[in-house]
Amino acid sequence: MALDLQQQEEMEEVKRVWHSWLKWVVLFLVVLACLYLGHKAWRDYQKNKNEEATDLLVQFQSLMEQSQQAEAMGVLKTLQEDYANTMPATIATSAIGTLSFYSNQFEDASRHFQWIYDHQKDKFVKAMTITDLAKIKMQQKKFDEALALLDEKTEADLQFLFEDLKGDIYMAKGEEATAQKAYDKAISLLPEPNEVITEEDIAQVRTQIEAKKIIQIPKI
């Protein structure tokens, strides 16, 4: 009987602790567990999606090498519709966009690079895509539209790319003084050496921009 009484007292103590704070600790742990499992499931899902997209990219590249462009475009359509947020979809779309650009199919190239801009969240890729779109506008002699694209803010380490291209566009317009200012600003914004860009790389970029200040770029 004494043992039963002791057990009853312990049970009452457990109930008291549960109602005071333990239930919140357990609830918190349950929430954490759900978040972890949800994150793991999403990560596994994304991993599988990326693996599937990579397989499709390999297939796309193989078809392009075999000059089977119609079949390759079918694979690209699948990548864009089912794997839009993956890097393989971006790579394949960029390949077709670049091919269209150098084939002087500027509207088609613009459509592909615009797709990348709309679907890719990576800031570096977005910055590169903006420059691609601006170059297309430049080739179409839509200089003001090209400059408007380059007014978009980007990462500080990438801003020099925009200013450098602005210089090219102003030079193509025949506004050499404005072009010189853009080139100077590009040089002033060159990033410091880091784990990606070496001091030698930066020196080469600076030399190339300085050369454009001297060499006359013919108007488009």
Coordinates of C-alpha atoms in Angstrom, one line a residue:
M1 CA 0.0 0.0 0.0
A2 CA 2.9 2.3 0.9
L3 CA 4.4 1.5 -2.5
D4 CA 1.2 2.3 -4.3
L5 CA 1.0 5.6 -2.4
Q6 CA 4.6 6.4 -3.4
Q7 CA 3.9 5.6 -7.1
Q8 CA 0.8 7.7 -7.0
E9 CA 2.8 10.6 -5.6
E10 CA 5.4 10.2 -8.3
M11 CA 2.7 10.1 -10.9
E12 CA 1.2 13.3 -9.6
E13 CA 4.6 14.9 -9.7
V14 CA 5.1 13.9 -13.3
K15 CA 1.7 15.4 -14.1
R16 CA 2.6 18.6 -12.4
V17 CA 5.9 18.9 -14.3
W18 CA 4.2 18.0 -17.6
H19 CA 1.6 20.7 -17.1
S20 CA 4.1 23.3 -16.1
W21 CA 6.8 23.1 -18.7
L22 CA 7.7 19.6 -19.9
K23 CA 4.9 19.6 -22.5
W24 CA 6.4 22.6 -24.1
V25 CA 9.8 21.0 -24.3
V26 CA 8.3 17.9 -25.9
L27 CA 6.3 20.0 -28.3
F28 CA 9.4 21.9 -29.2
L29 CA 11.3 18.6 -29.8
V30 CA 8.4 17.4 -32.0
V31 CA 8.5 20.5 -34.0
L32 CA 12.3 20.2 -34.5
A33 CA 11.9 16.6 -35.5
C34 CA 9.2 17.5 -38.1
L35 CA 11.4 20.3 -39.4
Y36 CA 14.3 18.0 -39.7
L37 CA 12.4 15.3 -41.4
G38 CA 10.8 17.8 -43.7
H39 CA 14.1 19.4 -44.6
K40 CA 15.7 16.0 -45.1
A41 CA 12.8 14.9 -47.4
W42 CA 13.1 18.2 -49.3
R43 CA 16.9 17.8 -49.6
D44 CA 16.6 14.2 -50.8
Y45 CA 13.9 15.3 -53.2
Q46 CA 16.1 18.1 -54.6
K47 CA 19.0 15.7 -54.8
N48 CA 17.0 13.3 -56.8
K49 CA 15.7 16.2 -59.0
N50 CA 19.3 17.4 -59.6
E51 CA 20.5 13.9 -60.4
E52 CA 17.6 13.4 -62.9
A53 CA 18.3 16.8 -64.4
T54 CA 22.0 16.0 -64.8
D55 CA 21.2 12.8 -66.6
L56 CA 19.0 14.8 -69.0
L57 CA 21.8 17.4 -69.5
V58 CA 24.2 14.6 -70.5
Q59 CA 21.6 13.4 -73.0
F60 CA 21.1 16.9 -74.3
Q61 CA 24.8 17.4 -74.8
S62 CA 25.1 14.1 -76.6
L63 CA 22.3 14.9 -78.9
M64 CA 23.8 18.4 -79.7
E65 CA 27.1 16.7 -80.5
Q66 CA 25.3 14.4 -82.9
S67 CA 23.6 17.4 -84.5
Q68 CA 20.2 16.1 -83.5
Q69 CA 19.0 19.5 -82.5
A70 CA 15.3 18.7 -82.7
E71 CA 15.6 15.9 -80.2
A72 CA 17.9 18.0 -78.0
M73 CA 15.2 20.8 -78.0
G74 CA 12.8 18.1 -76.7
V75 CA 15.1 17.4 -73.8
L76 CA 15.5 21.1 -73.2
K77 CA 11.7 21.5 -73.0
T78 CA 11.6 18.7 -70.4
L79 CA 14.4 20.4 -68.4
Q80 CA 12.6 23.7 -68.5
E81 CA 9.2 22.4 -67.6
D82 CA 10.1 19.8 -64.9
Y83 CA 13.5 20.9 -63.6
A84 CA 13.3 24.7 -64.0
N85 CA 15.2 25.5 -60.8
T86 CA 18.2 23.2 -61.4
M87 CA 21.6 24.2 -62.8
P88 CA 21.4 21.6 -65.6
A89 CA 18.3 23.4 -67.0
T90 CA 20.2 26.7 -66.9
I91 CA 23.3 25.2 -68.6
A92 CA 21.3 23.6 -71.4
T93 CA 19.2 26.8 -71.9
S94 CA 22.4 28.9 -71.9
A95 CA 23.9 26.7 -74.6
I96 CA 21.0 27.1 -76.9
G97 CA 20.8 30.9 -76.2
T98 CA 24.5 31.2 -77.0
L99 CA 24.1 29.2 -80.2
S100 CA 21.2 31.5 -81.2
F101 CA 23.2 34.6 -80.4
Y102 CA 26.2 33.6 -82.6
S103 CA 23.7 32.6 -85.4
N104 CA 22.4 36.2 -85.2
Q105 CA 19.0 34.9 -84.0
F106 CA 18.8 37.6 -81.4
E107 CA 15.1 37.3 -80.5
D108 CA 15.5 33.6 -79.9
A109 CA 18.6 34.2 -77.9
S110 CA 16.9 36.9 -75.8
R111 CA 14.0 34.5 -75.1
H112 CA 16.3 31.8 -73.7
F113 CA 18.4 34.2 -71.6
Q114 CA 15.2 35.8 -70.3
W115 CA 14.1 32.3 -69.2
I116 CA 17.3 31.9 -67.2
Y117 CA 16.8 35.3 -65.6
D118 CA 13.3 34.4 -64.6
H119 CA 14.1 31.0 -63.1
Q120 CA 17.7 31.1 -61.7
K121 CA 18.2 32.5 -58.2
D122 CA 22.0 32.3 -58.1
K123 CA 23.2 35.9 -58.0
F124 CA 26.3 35.3 -60.2
V125 CA 24.3 33.5 -62.8
K126 CA 21.7 36.3 -62.8
A127 CA 24.5 38.9 -63.3
M128 CA 25.9 37.0 -66.2
T129 CA 22.5 36.6 -67.7
I130 CA 21.9 40.4 -67.5
T131 CA 25.1 41.0 -69.4
D132 CA 24.0 38.4 -72.0
L133 CA 20.7 40.2 -72.4
A134 CA 22.4 43.6 -72.7
K135 CA 24.8 42.3 -75.3
I136 CA 21.8 41.1 -77.4
K137 CA 20.2 44.5 -77.1
M138 CA 23.4 46.1 -78.1
Q139 CA 23.7 43.9 -81.2
Q140 CA 20.1 45.0 -82.0
K141 CA 21.2 48.6 -81.6
K142 CA 18.7 48.9 -78.8
F143 CA 21.3 50.8 -76.8
D144 CA 19.0 52.5 -74.3
E145 CA 17.3 49.2 -73.4
A146 CA 20.7 47.6 -73.0
L147 CA 21.8 50.3 -70.6
A148 CA 18.5 50.1 -68.7
L149 CA 19.2 46.4 -68.0
L150 CA 22.6 47.3 -66.6
D151 CA 21.1 49.7 -64.2
E152 CA 19.9 46.8 -62.1
K153 CA 21.9 46.4 -58.9
T154 CA 24.1 43.3 -58.5
E155 CA 26.7 42.1 -56.0
A156 CA 29.5 44.6 -55.3
D157 CA 32.1 42.2 -56.7
L158 CA 30.3 41.9 -60.0
Q159 CA 29.3 45.6 -60.5
F160 CA 32.5 46.2 -62.6
L161 CA 31.1 43.8 -65.2
F162 CA 28.1 46.0 -65.7
E163 CA 30.2 49.2 -65.9
D164 CA 32.6 47.7 -68.4
L165 CA 29.7 46.7 -70.7
K166 CA 28.2 50.1 -70.3
G167 CA 31.5 51.5 -71.6
D168 CA 31.2 49.2 -74.7
I169 CA 27.6 50.3 -75.3
Y170 CA 28.4 54.0 -75.0
M171 CA 31.4 53.5 -77.3
A172 CA 29.1 51.8 -79.9
K173 CA 26.8 54.8 -79.6
G174 CA 29.7 57.1 -80.3
E175 CA 29.6 58.7 -76.9
E176 CA 33.3 58.2 -76.2
A177 CA 33.5 60.6 -73.2
T178 CA 30.7 58.7 -71.4
A179 CA 32.3 55.4 -72.3
Q180 CA 35.6 56.5 -70.8
K181 CA 33.9 57.4 -67.5
A182 CA 32.2 53.9 -67.5
Y183 CA 35.5 52.2 -68.1
D184 CA 37.1 54.2 -65.3
K185 CA 34.3 53.3 -62.9
A186 CA 34.7 49.6 -63.9
I187 CA 38.3 49.8 -63.0
S188 CA 37.6 51.5 -59.7
L189 CA 35.1 48.7 -58.8
L190 CA 37.4 45.8 -59.6
P191 CA 37.2 43.3 -56.6
E192 CA 40.0 42.5 -54.3
P193 CA 41.8 39.1 -54.8
N194 CA 40.0 36.2 -53.1
E195 CA 39.7 32.5 -53.3
V196 CA 38.0 32.7 -56.7
I197 CA 39.8 35.6 -58.4
T198 CA 43.6 36.0 -58.1
E199 CA 45.6 39.2 -58.2
E200 CA 46.9 38.2 -61.7
D201 CA 43.3 37.7 -63.0
I202 CA 42.3 41.2 -61.7
A203 CA 45.5 42.7 -63.3
Q204 CA 44.5 41.1 -66.7
V205 CA 41.0 42.5 -66.5
R206 CA 42.3 46.0 -65.7
T207 CA 44.7 45.8 -68.7
Q208 CA 41.9 44.8 -71.0
I209 CA 39.6 47.6 -69.8
E210 CA 42.5 50.1 -70.1
A211 CA 43.1 48.9 -73.7
K212 CA 39.5 49.6 -74.6
K213 CA 40.0 53.1 -73.5
I214 CA 42.6 53.5 -76.1
I215 CA 41.4 51.3 -79.0
Q216 CA 38.5 52.8 -80.9
I217 CA 35.6 50.3 -81.0
P218 CA 33.7 50.7 -84.3
K219 CA 30.1 51.6 -84.1
I220 CA 27.6 48.8 -84.6

